[in-house]
Short mmCIF file of N, CA and C and ligand atoms in Angstrom, two decimals:
data_model
loop_
_atom_site.label_atom_id
_atom_site.label_comp_id
_atom_site.label_asym_id
_atom_site.label_seq_id
_atom_site.Cartn_x
_atom_site.Cartn_y
_atom_site.Cartn_z
N MET V 1 -20.84 -12.95 35.46
CA MET V 1 -19.55 -13.51 35.03
C MET V 1 -18.44 -12.48 35.28
N ARG V 2 -17.29 -12.95 35.75
CA ARG V 2 -16.16 -12.07 35.98
C ARG V 2 -15.66 -11.51 34.66
N ASP V 3 -15.40 -10.21 34.61
CA ASP V 3 -14.94 -9.56 33.38
C ASP V 3 -13.52 -9.06 33.60
N ALA V 4 -12.57 -9.59 32.81
CA ALA V 4 -11.17 -9.22 32.97
C ALA V 4 -10.89 -7.81 32.43
N GLY V 5 -11.86 -7.21 31.77
CA GLY V 5 -11.66 -5.87 31.22
C GLY V 5 -10.77 -5.86 30.00
N LEU V 6 -10.72 -6.99 29.29
CA LEU V 6 -9.90 -7.10 28.08
C LEU V 6 -10.77 -7.56 26.92
N ARG V 7 -10.47 -7.08 25.71
CA ARG V 7 -11.20 -7.50 24.52
C ARG V 7 -10.21 -7.64 23.36
N THR V 8 -10.32 -8.71 22.59
CA THR V 8 -9.51 -8.82 21.38
C THR V 8 -10.38 -8.54 20.16
N GLY V 9 -9.75 -8.08 19.10
CA GLY V 9 -10.48 -7.81 17.87
C GLY V 9 -9.68 -8.30 16.68
N LEU V 10 -10.41 -8.60 15.60
CA LEU V 10 -9.80 -9.13 14.38
C LEU V 10 -10.31 -8.32 13.19
N GLY V 11 -9.42 -7.97 12.29
CA GLY V 11 -9.83 -7.27 11.07
C GLY V 11 -9.12 -7.83 9.86
N TRP V 12 -9.77 -7.78 8.74
CA TRP V 12 -9.19 -8.24 7.47
C TRP V 12 -9.67 -7.32 6.37
N ASP V 13 -8.80 -7.06 5.39
CA ASP V 13 -9.24 -6.27 4.24
C ASP V 13 -8.39 -6.63 3.03
N LEU V 14 -8.98 -6.47 1.88
CA LEU V 14 -8.28 -6.71 0.61
C LEU V 14 -8.68 -5.62 -0.36
N HIS V 15 -7.70 -5.08 -1.07
CA HIS V 15 -8.00 -4.13 -2.14
C HIS V 15 -7.29 -4.55 -3.41
N ARG V 16 -7.98 -4.33 -4.50
CA ARG V 16 -7.43 -4.54 -5.83
C ARG V 16 -6.33 -3.50 -6.08
N LEU V 17 -5.26 -3.88 -6.75
CA LEU V 17 -4.20 -2.93 -7.12
C LEU V 17 -4.36 -2.56 -8.59
N VAL V 18 -4.41 -1.25 -8.85
CA VAL V 18 -4.63 -0.78 -10.22
C VAL V 18 -3.65 0.35 -10.54
N ALA V 19 -3.42 0.55 -11.83
CA ALA V 19 -2.54 1.64 -12.27
C ALA V 19 -3.21 2.98 -11.99
N GLY V 20 -2.39 3.99 -11.74
CA GLY V 20 -2.92 5.34 -11.58
C GLY V 20 -3.39 5.67 -10.18
N ARG V 21 -3.13 4.80 -9.22
CA ARG V 21 -3.50 5.07 -7.83
C ARG V 21 -2.25 4.94 -6.96
N PRO V 22 -2.13 5.76 -5.90
CA PRO V 22 -0.99 5.61 -5.00
C PRO V 22 -1.12 4.34 -4.15
N LEU V 23 0.02 3.75 -3.82
CA LEU V 23 0.02 2.60 -2.90
C LEU V 23 0.24 3.15 -1.49
N VAL V 24 -0.83 3.14 -0.69
CA VAL V 24 -0.76 3.68 0.66
C VAL V 24 -0.92 2.54 1.65
N VAL V 25 0.09 2.36 2.50
CA VAL V 25 0.09 1.24 3.45
C VAL V 25 0.35 1.80 4.85
N GLY V 26 -0.64 1.72 5.68
CA GLY V 26 -0.50 2.24 7.05
C GLY V 26 -0.28 3.74 7.09
N GLY V 27 -0.80 4.45 6.08
CA GLY V 27 -0.66 5.90 6.03
C GLY V 27 0.62 6.36 5.36
N VAL V 28 1.42 5.40 4.87
CA VAL V 28 2.70 5.73 4.22
C VAL V 28 2.58 5.43 2.73
N GLU V 29 2.91 6.40 1.90
CA GLU V 29 2.86 6.17 0.45
C GLU V 29 4.14 5.50 0.00
N ILE V 30 3.99 4.36 -0.65
CA ILE V 30 5.14 3.55 -1.07
C ILE V 30 5.25 3.59 -2.59
N PRO V 31 6.43 3.95 -3.12
CA PRO V 31 6.58 4.03 -4.57
C PRO V 31 6.30 2.69 -5.25
N HIS V 32 5.40 2.68 -6.23
CA HIS V 32 5.05 1.47 -6.96
C HIS V 32 4.31 1.88 -8.22
N ASP V 33 4.20 0.95 -9.18
CA ASP V 33 3.53 1.32 -10.44
C ASP V 33 2.01 1.15 -10.37
N ARG V 34 1.50 0.74 -9.23
CA ARG V 34 0.05 0.64 -9.05
C ARG V 34 -0.29 0.83 -7.58
N GLY V 35 -1.56 1.10 -7.33
CA GLY V 35 -1.98 1.32 -5.95
C GLY V 35 -3.38 0.79 -5.73
N GLU V 36 -3.88 0.96 -4.50
CA GLU V 36 -5.16 0.36 -4.14
C GLU V 36 -6.33 1.10 -4.77
N ASP V 37 -7.19 0.30 -5.40
CA ASP V 37 -8.48 0.82 -5.83
C ASP V 37 -9.36 0.91 -4.59
N GLY V 38 -10.27 1.85 -4.57
CA GLY V 38 -11.15 1.95 -3.41
C GLY V 38 -11.80 3.30 -3.35
N HIS V 39 -12.84 3.39 -2.52
CA HIS V 39 -13.59 4.65 -2.40
C HIS V 39 -12.74 5.67 -1.64
N SER V 40 -12.11 5.22 -0.56
CA SER V 40 -11.19 6.08 0.18
C SER V 40 -9.82 5.97 -0.50
N ASP V 41 -8.74 6.24 0.23
CA ASP V 41 -7.40 6.05 -0.35
C ASP V 41 -7.06 4.56 -0.51
N GLY V 42 -7.91 3.68 0.02
CA GLY V 42 -7.75 2.24 -0.19
C GLY V 42 -6.69 1.59 0.68
N ASP V 43 -6.35 2.23 1.78
CA ASP V 43 -5.29 1.73 2.67
C ASP V 43 -5.79 0.48 3.43
N ALA V 44 -5.55 -0.67 2.81
CA ALA V 44 -6.10 -1.93 3.35
C ALA V 44 -5.60 -2.22 4.77
N LEU V 45 -4.35 -1.82 5.06
CA LEU V 45 -3.81 -2.08 6.39
C LEU V 45 -4.58 -1.28 7.44
N LEU V 46 -4.79 0.00 7.18
CA LEU V 46 -5.54 0.80 8.17
C LEU V 46 -6.99 0.36 8.26
N HIS V 47 -7.55 -0.13 7.15
CA HIS V 47 -8.93 -0.62 7.21
C HIS V 47 -9.02 -1.88 8.08
N ALA V 48 -8.03 -2.75 7.97
CA ALA V 48 -8.02 -3.96 8.80
C ALA V 48 -7.86 -3.59 10.28
N ILE V 49 -7.00 -2.63 10.56
CA ILE V 49 -6.80 -2.19 11.95
C ILE V 49 -8.08 -1.53 12.48
N THR V 50 -8.70 -0.72 11.65
CA THR V 50 -9.96 -0.07 12.05
C THR V 50 -11.00 -1.13 12.43
N ASP V 51 -11.11 -2.17 11.60
CA ASP V 51 -12.08 -3.23 11.90
C ASP V 51 -11.70 -4.02 13.15
N ALA V 52 -10.40 -4.20 13.38
CA ALA V 52 -9.97 -4.91 14.59
C ALA V 52 -10.40 -4.12 15.84
N LEU V 53 -10.21 -2.81 15.81
CA LEU V 53 -10.58 -1.97 16.95
C LEU V 53 -12.09 -1.96 17.16
N LEU V 54 -12.83 -1.76 16.07
CA LEU V 54 -14.29 -1.74 16.18
C LEU V 54 -14.80 -3.10 16.64
N GLY V 55 -14.17 -4.15 16.13
CA GLY V 55 -14.59 -5.50 16.50
C GLY V 55 -14.36 -5.78 17.97
N ALA V 56 -13.20 -5.38 18.48
CA ALA V 56 -12.89 -5.63 19.89
C ALA V 56 -13.89 -4.93 20.81
N ALA V 57 -14.33 -3.74 20.39
CA ALA V 57 -15.28 -2.98 21.20
C ALA V 57 -16.73 -3.32 20.84
N ALA V 58 -16.91 -4.28 19.91
CA ALA V 58 -18.25 -4.68 19.44
C ALA V 58 -19.06 -3.47 18.98
N LEU V 59 -18.41 -2.65 18.16
CA LEU V 59 -19.05 -1.42 17.67
C LEU V 59 -19.33 -1.50 16.16
N GLY V 60 -19.47 -2.71 15.64
CA GLY V 60 -19.79 -2.84 14.22
C GLY V 60 -18.55 -2.90 13.36
N ASP V 61 -18.63 -2.37 12.13
CA ASP V 61 -17.48 -2.46 11.24
C ASP V 61 -17.33 -1.20 10.40
N ILE V 62 -16.23 -1.16 9.68
CA ILE V 62 -15.84 0.05 8.94
C ILE V 62 -16.85 0.39 7.85
N GLY V 63 -17.43 -0.63 7.21
CA GLY V 63 -18.39 -0.38 6.14
C GLY V 63 -19.66 0.28 6.64
N GLU V 64 -20.02 -0.07 7.88
CA GLU V 64 -21.20 0.51 8.51
C GLU V 64 -20.93 1.96 8.91
N MET V 65 -19.73 2.17 9.46
CA MET V 65 -19.39 3.48 9.99
C MET V 65 -19.10 4.49 8.87
N PHE V 66 -18.49 4.01 7.79
CA PHE V 66 -18.13 4.89 6.67
C PHE V 66 -18.66 4.28 5.38
N PRO V 67 -19.97 4.40 5.11
CA PRO V 67 -20.54 3.73 3.93
C PRO V 67 -19.89 4.21 2.63
N PRO V 68 -19.52 3.24 1.73
CA PRO V 68 -18.91 3.61 0.46
C PRO V 68 -19.82 4.53 -0.37
N SER V 69 -21.13 4.51 -0.06
CA SER V 69 -22.07 5.37 -0.79
C SER V 69 -21.96 6.83 -0.37
N ASP V 70 -21.25 7.09 0.74
CA ASP V 70 -21.15 8.46 1.27
C ASP V 70 -20.00 9.20 0.58
N PRO V 71 -20.30 10.26 -0.21
CA PRO V 71 -19.24 10.97 -0.93
C PRO V 71 -18.21 11.62 0.01
N ALA V 72 -18.55 11.76 1.28
CA ALA V 72 -17.61 12.37 2.24
C ALA V 72 -16.32 11.58 2.33
N TRP V 73 -16.37 10.28 2.04
CA TRP V 73 -15.19 9.42 2.21
C TRP V 73 -14.48 9.15 0.90
N LYS V 74 -14.89 9.84 -0.18
CA LYS V 74 -14.22 9.62 -1.47
C LYS V 74 -12.76 10.07 -1.36
N ASP V 75 -11.84 9.16 -1.70
CA ASP V 75 -10.39 9.40 -1.64
C ASP V 75 -9.92 9.85 -0.26
N ALA V 76 -10.73 9.56 0.77
CA ALA V 76 -10.40 10.01 2.13
C ALA V 76 -9.11 9.37 2.62
N ASP V 77 -8.36 10.15 3.41
CA ASP V 77 -7.18 9.64 4.11
C ASP V 77 -7.68 8.65 5.17
N SER V 78 -7.27 7.40 5.05
CA SER V 78 -7.79 6.38 5.97
C SER V 78 -7.34 6.60 7.41
N ARG V 79 -6.32 7.44 7.61
CA ARG V 79 -5.94 7.79 8.98
C ARG V 79 -7.09 8.51 9.68
N LYS V 80 -7.86 9.27 8.89
CA LYS V 80 -9.02 9.96 9.48
C LYS V 80 -10.12 8.97 9.86
N LEU V 81 -10.29 7.94 9.04
CA LEU V 81 -11.28 6.91 9.35
C LEU V 81 -10.87 6.17 10.63
N LEU V 82 -9.60 5.82 10.69
CA LEU V 82 -9.11 5.10 11.87
C LEU V 82 -9.24 5.97 13.13
N ALA V 83 -8.90 7.24 13.01
CA ALA V 83 -9.00 8.14 14.17
C ALA V 83 -10.45 8.28 14.62
N ALA V 84 -11.37 8.34 13.67
CA ALA V 84 -12.79 8.46 14.03
C ALA V 84 -13.28 7.20 14.72
N ALA V 85 -12.84 6.04 14.24
CA ALA V 85 -13.23 4.78 14.88
C ALA V 85 -12.64 4.70 16.29
N LEU V 86 -11.37 5.12 16.41
CA LEU V 86 -10.71 5.10 17.72
C LEU V 86 -11.44 6.01 18.71
N PHE V 87 -11.91 7.14 18.23
CA PHE V 87 -12.66 8.07 19.09
C PHE V 87 -13.87 7.35 19.69
N ARG V 88 -14.58 6.57 18.86
CA ARG V 88 -15.75 5.83 19.35
C ARG V 88 -15.36 4.74 20.34
N VAL V 89 -14.24 4.07 20.02
CA VAL V 89 -13.77 2.99 20.90
C VAL V 89 -13.41 3.57 22.27
N ARG V 90 -12.74 4.71 22.27
CA ARG V 90 -12.37 5.35 23.54
C ARG V 90 -13.61 5.85 24.28
N ALA V 91 -14.56 6.39 23.52
CA ALA V 91 -15.79 6.89 24.14
C ALA V 91 -16.55 5.75 24.81
N ALA V 92 -16.37 4.53 24.29
CA ALA V 92 -17.03 3.36 24.88
C ALA V 92 -16.23 2.82 26.08
N GLY V 93 -15.11 3.47 26.41
CA GLY V 93 -14.39 3.11 27.64
C GLY V 93 -13.20 2.20 27.45
N TRP V 94 -12.64 2.18 26.23
CA TRP V 94 -11.52 1.26 25.95
C TRP V 94 -10.25 2.00 25.57
N GLU V 95 -9.12 1.40 25.94
CA GLU V 95 -7.80 1.89 25.53
C GLU V 95 -7.06 0.76 24.83
N ILE V 96 -6.12 1.13 23.95
CA ILE V 96 -5.37 0.13 23.19
C ILE V 96 -4.20 -0.42 24.02
N VAL V 97 -4.11 -1.74 24.08
CA VAL V 97 -2.92 -2.38 24.65
C VAL V 97 -1.89 -2.58 23.53
N ASN V 98 -2.30 -3.24 22.45
CA ASN V 98 -1.40 -3.42 21.31
C ASN V 98 -2.17 -3.75 20.04
N VAL V 99 -1.49 -3.58 18.93
CA VAL V 99 -2.02 -3.92 17.61
C VAL V 99 -0.95 -4.76 16.91
N ASP V 100 -1.38 -5.84 16.27
CA ASP V 100 -0.46 -6.64 15.46
C ASP V 100 -1.09 -6.82 14.08
N ALA V 101 -0.26 -6.80 13.05
CA ALA V 101 -0.82 -6.86 11.70
C ALA V 101 0.08 -7.63 10.74
N VAL V 102 -0.53 -8.18 9.72
CA VAL V 102 0.18 -8.85 8.64
C VAL V 102 -0.24 -8.22 7.31
N ILE V 103 0.74 -7.88 6.50
CA ILE V 103 0.49 -7.37 5.15
C ILE V 103 0.86 -8.47 4.18
N ALA V 104 -0.06 -8.84 3.29
CA ALA V 104 0.27 -9.78 2.21
C ALA V 104 0.33 -8.99 0.92
N LEU V 105 1.55 -8.89 0.38
CA LEU V 105 1.78 -8.07 -0.82
C LEU V 105 2.96 -8.69 -1.57
N GLU V 106 2.77 -8.91 -2.85
CA GLU V 106 3.84 -9.59 -3.60
C GLU V 106 5.04 -8.66 -3.84
N ARG V 107 4.74 -7.43 -4.21
CA ARG V 107 5.78 -6.44 -4.40
C ARG V 107 5.16 -5.06 -4.34
N PRO V 108 5.86 -4.03 -3.98
CA PRO V 108 7.28 -4.02 -3.62
C PRO V 108 7.49 -4.57 -2.19
N ARG V 109 8.77 -4.68 -1.83
CA ARG V 109 9.11 -5.17 -0.50
C ARG V 109 8.70 -4.12 0.55
N ILE V 110 8.11 -4.61 1.61
CA ILE V 110 7.62 -3.72 2.68
C ILE V 110 8.71 -3.43 3.71
N LEU V 111 9.63 -4.37 3.86
CA LEU V 111 10.62 -4.25 4.93
C LEU V 111 11.30 -2.87 5.02
N PRO V 112 11.73 -2.29 3.88
CA PRO V 112 12.38 -0.97 3.98
C PRO V 112 11.45 0.13 4.51
N HIS V 113 10.15 -0.12 4.48
CA HIS V 113 9.17 0.89 4.90
C HIS V 113 8.52 0.55 6.24
N ARG V 114 8.91 -0.59 6.80
CA ARG V 114 8.18 -1.10 7.97
C ARG V 114 8.20 -0.16 9.16
N GLU V 115 9.35 0.41 9.45
CA GLU V 115 9.42 1.28 10.64
C GLU V 115 8.61 2.56 10.43
N ALA V 116 8.61 3.07 9.21
CA ALA V 116 7.79 4.26 8.90
C ALA V 116 6.31 3.93 9.05
N ILE V 117 5.93 2.73 8.63
CA ILE V 117 4.53 2.30 8.74
C ILE V 117 4.13 2.16 10.21
N ARG V 118 5.00 1.53 11.00
CA ARG V 118 4.71 1.38 12.43
C ARG V 118 4.55 2.74 13.10
N ALA V 119 5.47 3.66 12.77
CA ALA V 119 5.43 4.99 13.38
C ALA V 119 4.16 5.73 12.98
N SER V 120 3.77 5.58 11.73
CA SER V 120 2.55 6.25 11.24
C SER V 120 1.31 5.72 11.96
N ILE V 121 1.22 4.41 12.09
CA ILE V 121 0.06 3.82 12.77
C ILE V 121 0.05 4.23 14.24
N ALA V 122 1.22 4.16 14.88
CA ALA V 122 1.30 4.51 16.30
C ALA V 122 0.88 5.96 16.53
N GLU V 123 1.32 6.84 15.63
CA GLU V 123 0.95 8.25 15.77
C GLU V 123 -0.56 8.44 15.63
N THR V 124 -1.15 7.75 14.65
CA THR V 124 -2.60 7.86 14.44
C THR V 124 -3.37 7.33 15.64
N LEU V 125 -2.83 6.28 16.26
CA LEU V 125 -3.50 5.66 17.40
C LEU V 125 -3.17 6.35 18.72
N GLY V 126 -2.18 7.22 18.71
CA GLY V 126 -1.79 7.90 19.94
C GLY V 126 -1.14 6.98 20.95
N VAL V 127 -0.40 5.97 20.44
CA VAL V 127 0.33 5.06 21.33
C VAL V 127 1.79 5.00 20.89
N GLY V 128 2.63 4.42 21.71
CA GLY V 128 4.04 4.26 21.34
C GLY V 128 4.20 3.19 20.28
N PRO V 129 5.25 3.30 19.43
CA PRO V 129 5.45 2.31 18.38
C PRO V 129 5.71 0.91 18.91
N GLU V 130 6.11 0.80 20.19
CA GLU V 130 6.33 -0.54 20.75
C GLU V 130 5.01 -1.31 20.92
N ARG V 131 3.91 -0.62 20.78
CA ARG V 131 2.60 -1.28 20.87
C ARG V 131 2.05 -1.67 19.51
N VAL V 132 2.81 -1.37 18.45
CA VAL V 132 2.33 -1.63 17.08
C VAL V 132 3.32 -2.54 16.36
N SER V 133 2.84 -3.68 15.92
CA SER V 133 3.69 -4.62 15.18
C SER V 133 3.15 -4.77 13.75
N VAL V 134 4.06 -4.75 12.79
CA VAL V 134 3.67 -4.93 11.39
C VAL V 134 4.61 -5.96 10.78
N LYS V 135 4.02 -6.97 10.15
CA LYS V 135 4.80 -8.00 9.49
C LYS V 135 4.36 -8.09 8.03
N ALA V 136 5.27 -8.47 7.16
CA ALA V 136 4.92 -8.54 5.74
C ALA V 136 5.26 -9.91 5.18
N LYS V 137 4.39 -10.41 4.31
CA LYS V 137 4.58 -11.68 3.64
C LYS V 137 4.26 -11.52 2.17
N THR V 138 4.80 -12.40 1.35
CA THR V 138 4.30 -12.49 -0.03
C THR V 138 3.33 -13.67 -0.07
N SER V 139 2.75 -13.90 -1.23
CA SER V 139 1.85 -15.04 -1.39
C SER V 139 2.47 -16.11 -2.27
N GLU V 140 3.81 -16.07 -2.38
CA GLU V 140 4.55 -17.10 -3.13
C GLU V 140 4.02 -17.26 -4.55
N GLY V 141 3.58 -16.14 -5.14
CA GLY V 141 3.12 -16.20 -6.53
C GLY V 141 1.75 -16.81 -6.72
N VAL V 142 1.08 -17.16 -5.61
CA VAL V 142 -0.22 -17.83 -5.70
C VAL V 142 -1.34 -16.82 -5.43
N ASP V 143 -2.44 -16.99 -6.04
CA ASP V 143 -3.69 -16.22 -5.85
C ASP V 143 -3.57 -14.75 -6.27
N ALA V 144 -4.60 -13.97 -5.96
CA ALA V 144 -4.66 -12.58 -6.43
C ALA V 144 -3.53 -11.74 -5.84
N VAL V 145 -3.14 -12.04 -4.61
CA VAL V 145 -2.01 -11.31 -4.01
C VAL V 145 -0.73 -11.71 -4.73
N GLY V 146 -0.56 -12.99 -4.95
CA GLY V 146 0.65 -13.52 -5.58
C GLY V 146 0.87 -13.03 -6.99
N SER V 147 -0.22 -12.74 -7.70
CA SER V 147 -0.10 -12.25 -9.07
C SER V 147 0.05 -10.73 -9.12
N GLY V 148 0.06 -10.08 -7.94
CA GLY V 148 0.23 -8.64 -7.89
C GLY V 148 -1.04 -7.86 -8.14
N GLU V 149 -2.18 -8.58 -8.14
CA GLU V 149 -3.47 -7.92 -8.40
C GLU V 149 -4.10 -7.34 -7.16
N ALA V 150 -3.60 -7.70 -5.97
CA ALA V 150 -4.27 -7.28 -4.74
C ALA V 150 -3.30 -7.21 -3.57
N ILE V 151 -3.72 -6.43 -2.57
CA ILE V 151 -3.05 -6.42 -1.27
C ILE V 151 -4.08 -6.88 -0.26
N ALA V 152 -3.66 -7.74 0.67
CA ALA V 152 -4.56 -8.20 1.73
C ALA V 152 -3.87 -7.95 3.07
N CYS V 153 -4.65 -7.58 4.07
CA CYS V 153 -4.09 -7.30 5.39
C CYS V 153 -4.96 -7.87 6.49
N TRP V 154 -4.30 -8.37 7.52
CA TRP V 154 -4.97 -8.86 8.72
C TRP V 154 -4.48 -8.03 9.90
N ALA V 155 -5.35 -7.84 10.87
CA ALA V 155 -4.92 -7.12 12.08
C ALA V 155 -5.65 -7.68 13.29
N THR V 156 -4.94 -7.72 14.40
CA THR V 156 -5.58 -8.02 15.67
C THR V 156 -5.23 -6.89 16.64
N CYS V 157 -6.07 -6.75 17.65
CA CYS V 157 -5.74 -5.76 18.68
C CYS V 157 -6.23 -6.29 20.02
N LEU V 158 -5.66 -5.73 21.07
CA LEU V 158 -6.16 -5.99 22.42
C LEU V 158 -6.53 -4.65 23.04
N LEU V 159 -7.72 -4.60 23.58
CA LEU V 159 -8.19 -3.40 24.28
C LEU V 159 -8.31 -3.72 25.77
N ILE V 160 -8.06 -2.68 26.58
CA ILE V 160 -8.27 -2.83 28.02
C ILE V 160 -9.23 -1.74 28.48
N SER V 161 -10.08 -2.10 29.41
CA SER V 161 -11.03 -1.12 29.94
C SER V 161 -10.27 0.05 30.55
N ALA V 162 -10.70 1.26 30.21
CA ALA V 162 -10.04 2.45 30.75
C ALA V 162 -10.16 2.51 32.27
N GLU V 163 -11.11 1.74 32.81
CA GLU V 163 -11.28 1.73 34.27
C GLU V 163 -10.47 0.66 34.97
N ALA V 164 -9.79 -0.19 34.18
CA ALA V 164 -9.01 -1.27 34.78
C ALA V 164 -7.82 -0.67 35.56
N PRO V 165 -7.48 -1.26 36.72
CA PRO V 165 -6.31 -0.77 37.44
C PRO V 165 -5.05 -1.01 36.63
N VAL V 166 -4.14 -0.04 36.65
CA VAL V 166 -2.90 -0.16 35.85
C VAL V 166 -1.90 -1.02 36.59
MG1 LIG R 1 -10.96 -1.41 2.60
#
C-alpha cells in the first residue's frame, strides 16, 4: 500500500482540580485557587499532547511510558514527559507538522495566557509557535468541568516521516 508518510494522533486527558496544587496548563502556571491533582504536576494539556504524539507514531501511551507507580515521576514537570515522548517519536523517524488542542476549563479564563501557553508548548516541542494551536472552552456550567472540579484537554497532531521530501 502507498504510504503518504503522514500520521495523525489523538490525545485526551482529565485531571481533578483540588486546593493546594498549582494550576499548570501547557507548562505555564496560571494563578487560581486550585490546581490539578495528579502524580506528576498534573498538566492535562501536555498529557493530551504527549498521547497525541505517541498515538500518531503508534508508540503506546503516556501511562505505559511513565507509570504512575514510578516515584521518578512524582510531581514531575510534564514538559520533561513530553520531551521524552518526543525523543522516542523522533527516534522512530517522525517530525511534527502541527499540534492542535482544546482546553475545557470553567475558570479562570485561559485567553490571557494563551500565547504564553502556545510559546511554552512550541519551545518544548522544538517547533515554531505557528505550528501549535490552543483553544479554550468552558463547559457551560455542566458536568465536572462545568462545576470547576476538573480540567479536560484534547489534542491532535500530524506527524510527517523525517524521510519525506520537503
Ligand atoms: Mg494526566
